[in-house]
Amino acid sequence: MGGEGAMMAANNSLKNNRSLLAKRKETKALEGSYAAIELKEFPKATAEQLEEIRERIQIKNKQNRIRQLIVLGVFLIILSFIYYIS
């Protein structure tokens, strides 16, 4: 008797998988091709512009590191104060 239930479950599983496969095949038509797409042309950056961007990024990173160190320092001071009190 137990074998029949398992067989029905297996048949239902196969049926469900087939229906999912059919849905997947339908969506393939939406993929399309990128052959007809034309790419945009962007202006090339000069060496001076790249250097300026590099310097700006370095300055921003340095500011972020300083902020992180300040927050970490304040956190450690608060933590040590709480430890000292208790």
Backbone atoms as SQL, in Angstrom:
CREATE TABLE atoms (id INTEGER PRIMARY KEY, chain TEXT, resi INTEGER, resn TEXT, atom TEXT, x REAL, y REAL, z REAL);
INSERT INTO atoms VALUES
  (1, 'A', 1, 'MET', 'N', 0.811, -1.208, 0.000),
  (2, 'A', 1, 'MET', 'CA', 0.000, 0.000, 0.000),
  (3, 'A', 1, 'MET', 'C', 0.855, 1.272, 0.000),
  (4, 'A', 2, 'GLY', 'N', 1.988, 1.262, 0.761),
  (5, 'A', 2, 'GLY', 'CA', 2.828, 2.443, 0.847),
  (6, 'A', 2, 'GLY', 'C', 3.486, 2.784, -0.469),
  (7, 'A', 3, 'GLY', 'N', 3.709, 1.788, -1.337),
  (8, 'A', 3, 'GLY', 'CA', 4.348, 2.017, -2.609),
  (9, 'A', 3, 'GLY', 'C', 3.485, 2.831, -3.558),
  (10, 'A', 4, 'GLU', 'N', 2.178, 2.686, -3.443),
  (11, 'A', 4, 'GLU', 'CA', 1.264, 3.432, -4.328),
  (12, 'A', 4, 'GLU', 'C', 1.337, 4.927, -4.048),
  (13, 'A', 5, 'GLY', 'N', 1.400, 5.293, -2.773),
  (14, 'A', 5, 'GLY', 'CA', 1.483, 6.708, -2.409),
  (15, 'A', 5, 'GLY', 'C', 2.772, 7.347, -2.909),
  (16, 'A', 6, 'ALA', 'N', 3.838, 6.597, -2.807),
  (17, 'A', 6, 'ALA', 'CA', 5.122, 7.108, -3.269),
  (18, 'A', 6, 'ALA', 'C', 5.130, 7.265, -4.782),
  (19, 'A', 7, 'MET', 'N', 4.474, 6.297, -5.460),
  (20, 'A', 7, 'MET', 'CA', 4.406, 6.367, -6.923),
  (21, 'A', 7, 'MET', 'C', 3.579, 7.575, -7.367),
  (22, 'A', 8, 'MET', 'N', 2.472, 7.848, -6.649),
  (23, 'A', 8, 'MET', 'CA', 1.650, 9.013, -6.995),
  (24, 'A', 8, 'MET', 'C', 2.430, 10.302, -6.765),
  (25, 'A', 9, 'ALA', 'N', 3.187, 10.340, -5.671),
  (26, 'A', 9, 'ALA', 'CA', 3.985, 11.531, -5.375),
  (27, 'A', 9, 'ALA', 'C', 5.038, 11.743, -6.456),
  (28, 'A', 10, 'ALA', 'N', 5.664, 10.655, -6.911),
  (29, 'A', 10, 'ALA', 'CA', 6.672, 10.770, -7.957),
  (30, 'A', 10, 'ALA', 'C', 6.047, 11.247, -9.259),
  (31, 'A', 11, 'ASN', 'N', 4.862, 10.711, -9.598),
  (32, 'A', 11, 'ASN', 'CA', 4.171, 11.148, -10.817),
  (33, 'A', 11, 'ASN', 'C', 3.801, 12.619, -10.740),
  (34, 'A', 12, 'ASN', 'N', 3.304, 13.063, -9.584),
  (35, 'A', 12, 'ASN', 'CA', 2.950, 14.482, -9.415),
  (36, 'A', 12, 'ASN', 'C', 4.190, 15.362, -9.557),
  (37, 'A', 13, 'SER', 'N', 5.313, 14.902, -8.983),
  (38, 'A', 13, 'SER', 'CA', 6.545, 15.668, -9.079),
  (39, 'A', 13, 'SER', 'C', 7.000, 15.809, -10.536),
  (40, 'A', 14, 'LEU', 'N', 6.930, 14.699, -11.285),
  (41, 'A', 14, 'LEU', 'CA', 7.304, 14.755, -12.702),
  (42, 'A', 14, 'LEU', 'C', 6.387, 15.693, -13.480),
  (43, 'A', 15, 'LYS', 'N', 5.094, 15.624, -13.189),
  (44, 'A', 15, 'LYS', 'CA', 4.133, 16.493, -13.877),
  (45, 'A', 15, 'LYS', 'C', 4.435, 17.970, -13.584),
  (46, 'A', 16, 'ASN', 'N', 4.708, 18.270, -12.313),
  (47, 'A', 16, 'ASN', 'CA', 5.027, 19.652, -11.943),
  (48, 'A', 16, 'ASN', 'C', 6.304, 20.127, -12.628),
  (49, 'A', 17, 'ASN', 'N', 7.301, 19.248, -12.705),
  (50, 'A', 17, 'ASN', 'CA', 8.550, 19.621, -13.364),
  (51, 'A', 17, 'ASN', 'C', 8.336, 19.893, -14.849),
  (52, 'A', 18, 'ARG', 'N', 7.489, 19.093, -15.488),
  (53, 'A', 18, 'ARG', 'CA', 7.200, 19.325, -16.912),
  (54, 'A', 18, 'ARG', 'C', 6.522, 20.673, -17.115),
  (55, 'A', 19, 'SER', 'N', 5.604, 21.038, -16.211),
  (56, 'A', 19, 'SER', 'CA', 4.915, 22.327, -16.369),
  (57, 'A', 19, 'SER', 'C', 5.902, 23.479, -16.172),
  (58, 'A', 20, 'LEU', 'N', 6.854, 23.310, -15.252),
  (59, 'A', 20, 'LEU', 'CA', 7.868, 24.360, -15.059),
  (60, 'A', 20, 'LEU', 'C', 8.759, 24.490, -16.287),
  (61, 'A', 21, 'LEU', 'N', 9.105, 23.374, -16.893),
  (62, 'A', 21, 'LEU', 'CA', 9.935, 23.393, -18.092),
  (63, 'A', 21, 'LEU', 'C', 9.231, 24.136, -19.217),
  (64, 'A', 22, 'ALA', 'N', 7.918, 23.909, -19.352),
  (65, 'A', 22, 'ALA', 'CA', 7.158, 24.596, -20.395),
  (66, 'A', 22, 'ALA', 'C', 7.188, 26.102, -20.165),
  (67, 'A', 23, 'LYS', 'N', 7.074, 26.525, -18.916),
  (68, 'A', 23, 'LYS', 'CA', 7.116, 27.959, -18.610),
  (69, 'A', 23, 'LYS', 'C', 8.479, 28.544, -18.963),
  (70, 'A', 24, 'ARG', 'N', 9.549, 27.796, -18.710),
  (71, 'A', 24, 'ARG', 'CA', 10.893, 28.279, -19.018),
  (72, 'A', 24, 'ARG', 'C', 11.077, 28.456, -20.513),
  (73, 'A', 25, 'LYS', 'N', 10.531, 27.541, -21.286),
  (74, 'A', 25, 'LYS', 'CA', 10.672, 27.640, -22.736),
  (75, 'A', 25, 'LYS', 'C', 9.945, 28.869, -23.270),
  (76, 'A', 26, 'GLU', 'N', 8.799, 29.222, -22.666),
  (77, 'A', 26, 'GLU', 'CA', 8.045, 30.396, -23.112),
  (78, 'A', 26, 'GLU', 'C', 8.846, 31.676, -22.907),
  (79, 'A', 27, 'THR', 'N', 9.559, 31.777, -21.821),
  (80, 'A', 27, 'THR', 'CA', 10.290, 33.017, -21.536),
  (81, 'A', 27, 'THR', 'C', 11.540, 33.160, -22.397),
  (82, 'A', 28, 'LYS', 'N', 12.023, 32.095, -22.997),
  (83, 'A', 28, 'LYS', 'CA', 13.203, 32.202, -23.861),
  (84, 'A', 28, 'LYS', 'C', 12.953, 33.128, -25.038),
  (85, 'A', 29, 'ALA', 'N', 11.709, 33.231, -25.497),
  (86, 'A', 29, 'ALA', 'CA', 11.396, 34.097, -26.623),
  (87, 'A', 29, 'ALA', 'C', 11.635, 35.568, -26.275),
  (88, 'A', 30, 'LEU', 'N', 11.619, 35.890, -25.000),
  (89, 'A', 30, 'LEU', 'CA', 11.797, 37.283, -24.581),
  (90, 'A', 30, 'LEU', 'C', 13.264, 37.694, -24.554),
  (91, 'A', 31, 'GLU', 'N', 14.181, 36.735, -24.588),
  (92, 'A', 31, 'GLU', 'CA', 15.601, 37.062, -24.477),
  (93, 'A', 31, 'GLU', 'C', 16.091, 37.942, -25.614),
  (94, 'A', 32, 'GLY', 'N', 15.846, 37.587, -26.842),
  (95, 'A', 32, 'GLY', 'CA', 16.234, 38.403, -27.974),
  (96, 'A', 32, 'GLY', 'C', 17.725, 38.369, -28.240),
  (97, 'A', 33, 'SER', 'N', 18.144, 39.189, -29.187),
  (98, 'A', 33, 'SER', 'CA', 19.544, 39.227, -29.574),
  (99, 'A', 33, 'SER', 'C', 20.069, 40.647, -29.398),
  (100, 'A', 34, 'TYR', 'N', 21.340, 40.746, -29.102),
  (101, 'A', 34, 'TYR', 'CA', 21.964, 42.053, -28.930),
  (102, 'A', 34, 'TYR', 'C', 22.707, 42.484, -30.196),
  (103, 'A', 35, 'ALA', 'N', 22.509, 41.773, -31.291),
  (104, 'A', 35, 'ALA', 'CA', 23.255, 42.063, -32.510),
  (105, 'A', 35, 'ALA', 'C', 22.910, 43.438, -33.081),
  (106, 'A', 36, 'ALA', 'N', 21.650, 43.876, -32.961),
  (107, 'A', 36, 'ALA', 'CA', 21.224, 45.135, -33.570),
  (108, 'A', 36, 'ALA', 'C', 21.448, 46.338, -32.658),
  (109, 'A', 37, 'ILE', 'N', 21.931, 46.119, -31.456),
  (110, 'A', 37, 'ILE', 'CA', 22.117, 47.218, -30.504),
  (111, 'A', 37, 'ILE', 'C', 23.396, 47.957, -30.864),
  (112, 'A', 38, 'GLU', 'N', 23.302, 49.265, -30.945),
  (113, 'A', 38, 'GLU', 'CA', 24.518, 50.046, -31.194),
  (114, 'A', 38, 'GLU', 'C', 24.983, 50.660, -29.881),
  (115, 'A', 39, 'LEU', 'N', 26.268, 50.566, -29.631),
  (116, 'A', 39, 'LEU', 'CA', 26.833, 51.058, -28.385),
  (117, 'A', 39, 'LEU', 'C', 27.060, 52.560, -28.463),
  (118, 'A', 40, 'LYS', 'N', 26.872, 53.226, -27.330),
  (119, 'A', 40, 'LYS', 'CA', 27.105, 54.663, -27.266),
  (120, 'A', 40, 'LYS', 'C', 28.603, 54.929, -27.259),
  (121, 'A', 41, 'GLU', 'N', 28.980, 56.041, -27.840),
  (122, 'A', 41, 'GLU', 'CA', 30.377, 56.462, -27.820),
  (123, 'A', 41, 'GLU', 'C', 30.550, 57.499, -26.718),
  (124, 'A', 42, 'PHE', 'N', 31.456, 57.233, -25.803),
  (125, 'A', 42, 'PHE', 'CA', 31.737, 58.174, -24.728),
  (126, 'A', 42, 'PHE', 'C', 33.064, 58.855, -24.996),
  (127, 'A', 43, 'PRO', 'N', 33.173, 60.127, -24.592),
  (128, 'A', 43, 'PRO', 'CA', 34.446, 60.823, -24.819),
  (129, 'A', 43, 'PRO', 'C', 35.560, 60.195, -23.980),
  (130, 'A', 44, 'LYS', 'N', 36.755, 60.185, -24.531),
  (131, 'A', 44, 'LYS', 'CA', 37.909, 59.625, -23.829),
  (132, 'A', 44, 'LYS', 'C', 38.447, 60.668, -22.845),
  (133, 'A', 45, 'ALA', 'N', 38.830, 60.189, -21.659),
  (134, 'A', 45, 'ALA', 'CA', 39.384, 61.089, -20.653),
  (135, 'A', 45, 'ALA', 'C', 40.866, 61.312, -20.941),
  (136, 'A', 46, 'THR', 'N', 41.299, 62.538, -20.724),
  (137, 'A', 46, 'THR', 'CA', 42.717, 62.838, -20.918),
  (138, 'A', 46, 'THR', 'C', 43.501, 62.373, -19.690),
  (139, 'A', 47, 'ALA', 'N', 44.812, 62.335, -19.821),
  (140, 'A', 47, 'ALA', 'CA', 45.667, 61.916, -18.709),
  (141, 'A', 47, 'ALA', 'C', 45.505, 62.864, -17.519),
  (142, 'A', 48, 'GLU', 'N', 45.333, 64.160, -17.801),
  (143, 'A', 48, 'GLU', 'CA', 45.158, 65.136, -16.720),
  (144, 'A', 48, 'GLU', 'C', 43.850, 64.895, -15.980),
  (145, 'A', 49, 'GLN', 'N', 42.782, 64.588, -16.741),
  (146, 'A', 49, 'GLN', 'CA', 41.487, 64.330, -16.102),
  (147, 'A', 49, 'GLN', 'C', 41.555, 63.069, -15.238),
  (148, 'A', 50, 'LEU', 'N', 42.225, 62.042, -15.734),
  (149, 'A', 50, 'LEU', 'CA', 42.355, 60.814, -14.973),
  (150, 'A', 50, 'LEU', 'C', 43.147, 61.048, -13.685),
  (151, 'A', 51, 'GLU', 'N', 44.195, 61.850, -13.779),
  (152, 'A', 51, 'GLU', 'CA', 45.000, 62.173, -12.600),
  (153, 'A', 51, 'GLU', 'C', 44.169, 62.945, -11.580),
  (154, 'A', 52, 'GLU', 'N', 43.359, 63.888, -12.061),
  (155, 'A', 52, 'GLU', 'CA', 42.484, 64.669, -11.173),
  (156, 'A', 52, 'GLU', 'C', 41.473, 63.756, -10.480),
  (157, 'A', 53, 'ILE', 'N', 40.896, 62.844, -11.221),
  (158, 'A', 53, 'ILE', 'CA', 39.929, 61.894, -10.646),
  (159, 'A', 53, 'ILE', 'C', 40.615, 61.026, -9.602),
  (160, 'A', 54, 'ARG', 'N', 41.815, 60.571, -9.928),
  (161, 'A', 54, 'ARG', 'CA', 42.583, 59.728, -9.001),
  (162, 'A', 54, 'ARG', 'C', 42.860, 60.463, -7.699),
  (163, 'A', 55, 'GLU', 'N', 43.246, 61.734, -7.802),
  (164, 'A', 55, 'GLU', 'CA', 43.540, 62.527, -6.605),
  (165, 'A', 55, 'GLU', 'C', 42.279, 62.756, -5.778),
  (166, 'A', 56, 'ARG', 'N', 41.154, 63.032, -6.464),
  (167, 'A', 56, 'ARG', 'CA', 39.895, 63.232, -5.736),
  (168, 'A', 56, 'ARG', 'C', 39.499, 61.973, -4.973),
  (169, 'A', 57, 'ILE', 'N', 39.652, 60.814, -5.605),
  (170, 'A', 57, 'ILE', 'CA', 39.303, 59.551, -4.962),
  (171, 'A', 57, 'ILE', 'C', 40.207, 59.305, -3.759),
  (172, 'A', 58, 'GLN', 'N', 41.499, 59.598, -3.908),
  (173, 'A', 58, 'GLN', 'CA', 42.434, 59.406, -2.797),
  (174, 'A', 58, 'GLN', 'C', 42.077, 60.309, -1.617),
  (175, 'A', 59, 'ILE', 'N', 41.718, 61.567, -1.912),
  (176, 'A', 59, 'ILE', 'CA', 41.336, 62.501, -0.847),
  (177, 'A', 59, 'ILE', 'C', 40.085, 62.000, -0.139),
  (178, 'A', 60, 'LYS', 'N', 39.091, 61.539, -0.923),
  (179, 'A', 60, 'LYS', 'CA', 37.852, 61.020, -0.336),
  (180, 'A', 60, 'LYS', 'C', 38.142, 59.807, 0.542),
  (181, 'A', 61, 'ASN', 'N', 38.999, 58.911, 0.054),
  (182, 'A', 61, 'ASN', 'CA', 39.338, 57.715, 0.838),
  (183, 'A', 61, 'ASN', 'C', 40.041, 58.087, 2.136),
  (184, 'A', 62, 'LYS', 'N', 40.920, 59.087, 2.065),
  (185, 'A', 62, 'LYS', 'CA', 41.625, 59.532, 3.263),
  (186, 'A', 62, 'LYS', 'C', 40.643, 60.121, 4.272),
  (187, 'A', 63, 'GLN', 'N', 39.681, 60.929, 3.795),
  (188, 'A', 63, 'GLN', 'CA', 38.662, 61.503, 4.671),
  (189, 'A', 63, 'GLN', 'C', 37.828, 60.396, 5.319),
  (190, 'A', 64, 'ASN', 'N', 37.473, 59.382, 4.522),
  (191, 'A', 64, 'ASN', 'CA', 36.683, 58.277, 5.064),
  (192, 'A', 64, 'ASN', 'C', 37.462, 57.507, 6.127),
  (193, 'A', 65, 'ARG', 'N', 38.755, 57.275, 5.885),
  (194, 'A', 65, 'ARG', 'CA', 39.587, 56.578, 6.881),
  (195, 'A', 65, 'ARG', 'C', 39.667, 57.381, 8.181),
  (196, 'A', 66, 'ILE', 'N', 39.818, 58.707, 8.069),
  (197, 'A', 66, 'ILE', 'CA', 39.889, 59.565, 9.260),
  (198, 'A', 66, 'ILE', 'C', 38.573, 59.485, 10.038),
  (199, 'A', 67, 'ARG', 'N', 37.441, 59.546, 9.309),
  (200, 'A', 67, 'ARG', 'CA', 36.138, 59.428, 9.968),
  (201, 'A', 67, 'ARG', 'C', 36.008, 58.091, 10.684),
  (202, 'A', 68, 'GLN', 'N', 36.436, 57.020, 10.029),
  (203, 'A', 68, 'GLN', 'CA', 36.334, 55.691, 10.644),
  (204, 'A', 68, 'GLN', 'C', 37.187, 55.615, 11.907),
  (205, 'A', 69, 'LEU', 'N', 38.394, 56.194, 11.848),
  (206, 'A', 69, 'LEU', 'CA', 39.265, 56.177, 13.026),
  (207, 'A', 69, 'LEU', 'C', 38.663, 56.992, 14.168),
  (208, 'A', 70, 'ILE', 'N', 38.043, 58.124, 13.844),
  (209, 'A', 70, 'ILE', 'CA', 37.412, 58.953, 14.879),
  (210, 'A', 70, 'ILE', 'C', 36.259, 58.192, 15.520),
  (211, 'A', 71, 'VAL', 'N', 35.416, 57.571, 14.702),
  (212, 'A', 71, 'VAL', 'CA', 34.283, 56.808, 15.243),
  (213, 'A', 71, 'VAL', 'C', 34.788, 55.646, 16.097),
  (214, 'A', 72, 'LEU', 'N', 35.808, 54.952, 15.619),
  (215, 'A', 72, 'LEU', 'CA', 36.374, 53.842, 16.379),
  (216, 'A', 72, 'LEU', 'C', 36.950, 54.343, 17.705),
  (217, 'A', 73, 'GLY', 'N', 37.659, 55.474, 17.667),
  (218, 'A', 73, 'GLY', 'CA', 38.226, 56.041, 18.890),
  (219, 'A', 73, 'GLY', 'C', 37.155, 56.415, 19.890),
  (220, 'A', 74, 'VAL', 'N', 36.093, 57.078, 19.428),
  (221, 'A', 74, 'VAL', 'CA', 34.997, 57.459, 20.323),
  (222, 'A', 74, 'VAL', 'C', 34.346, 56.205, 20.906),
  (223, 'A', 75, 'PHE', 'N', 34.164, 55.200, 20.076),
  (224, 'A', 75, 'PHE', 'CA', 33.557, 53.946, 20.538),
  (225, 'A', 75, 'PHE', 'C', 34.421, 53.295, 21.606),
  (226, 'A', 76, 'LEU', 'N', 35.735, 53.271, 21.388),
  (227, 'A', 76, 'LEU', 'CA', 36.636, 52.669, 22.369),
  (228, 'A', 76, 'LEU', 'C', 36.653, 53.461, 23.677),
  (229, 'A', 77, 'ILE', 'N', 36.583, 54.789, 23.578),
  (230, 'A', 77, 'ILE', 'CA', 36.551, 55.627, 24.792),
  (231, 'A', 77, 'ILE', 'C', 35.278, 55.341, 25.581),
  (232, 'A', 78, 'ILE', 'N', 34.148, 55.275, 24.881),
  (233, 'A', 78, 'ILE', 'CA', 32.878, 54.985, 25.554),
  (234, 'A', 78, 'ILE', 'C', 32.912, 53.590, 26.183),
  (235, 'A', 79, 'LEU', 'N', 33.455, 52.625, 25.442),
  (236, 'A', 79, 'LEU', 'CA', 33.527, 51.256, 25.935),
  (237, 'A', 79, 'LEU', 'C', 34.407, 51.165, 27.170),
  (238, 'A', 80, 'SER', 'N', 35.566, 51.843, 27.128),
  (239, 'A', 80, 'SER', 'CA', 36.459, 51.802, 28.286),
  (240, 'A', 80, 'SER', 'C', 35.841, 52.538, 29.480),
  (241, 'A', 81, 'PHE', 'N', 35.074, 53.612, 29.239),
  (242, 'A', 81, 'PHE', 'CA', 34.401, 54.338, 30.292),
  (243, 'A', 81, 'PHE', 'C', 33.354, 53.441, 30.958),
  (244, 'A', 82, 'ILE', 'N', 32.614, 52.721, 30.158),
  (245, 'A', 82, 'ILE', 'CA', 31.600, 51.804, 30.691),
  (246, 'A', 82, 'ILE', 'C', 32.281, 50.696, 31.487),
  (247, 'A', 83, 'TYR', 'N', 33.391, 50.192, 31.009),
  (248, 'A', 83, 'TYR', 'CA', 34.133, 49.147, 31.708),
  (249, 'A', 83, 'TYR', 'C', 34.669, 49.682, 33.037),
  (250, 'A', 84, 'TYR', 'N', 35.152, 50.934, 33.019),
  (251, 'A', 84, 'TYR', 'CA', 35.703, 51.559, 34.228),
  (252, 'A', 84, 'TYR', 'C', 34.623, 51.738, 35.299),
  (253, 'A', 85, 'ILE', 'N', 33.420, 52.127, 34.883),
  (254, 'A', 85, 'ILE', 'CA', 32.312, 52.382, 35.810),
  (255, 'A', 85, 'ILE', 'C', 31.864, 51.071, 36.460),
  (256, 'A', 86, 'SER', 'N', 31.800, 50.005, 35.669),
  (257, 'A', 86, 'SER', 'CA', 31.254, 48.746, 36.214),
  (258, 'A', 86, 'SER', 'C', 32.250, 47.924, 36.980);
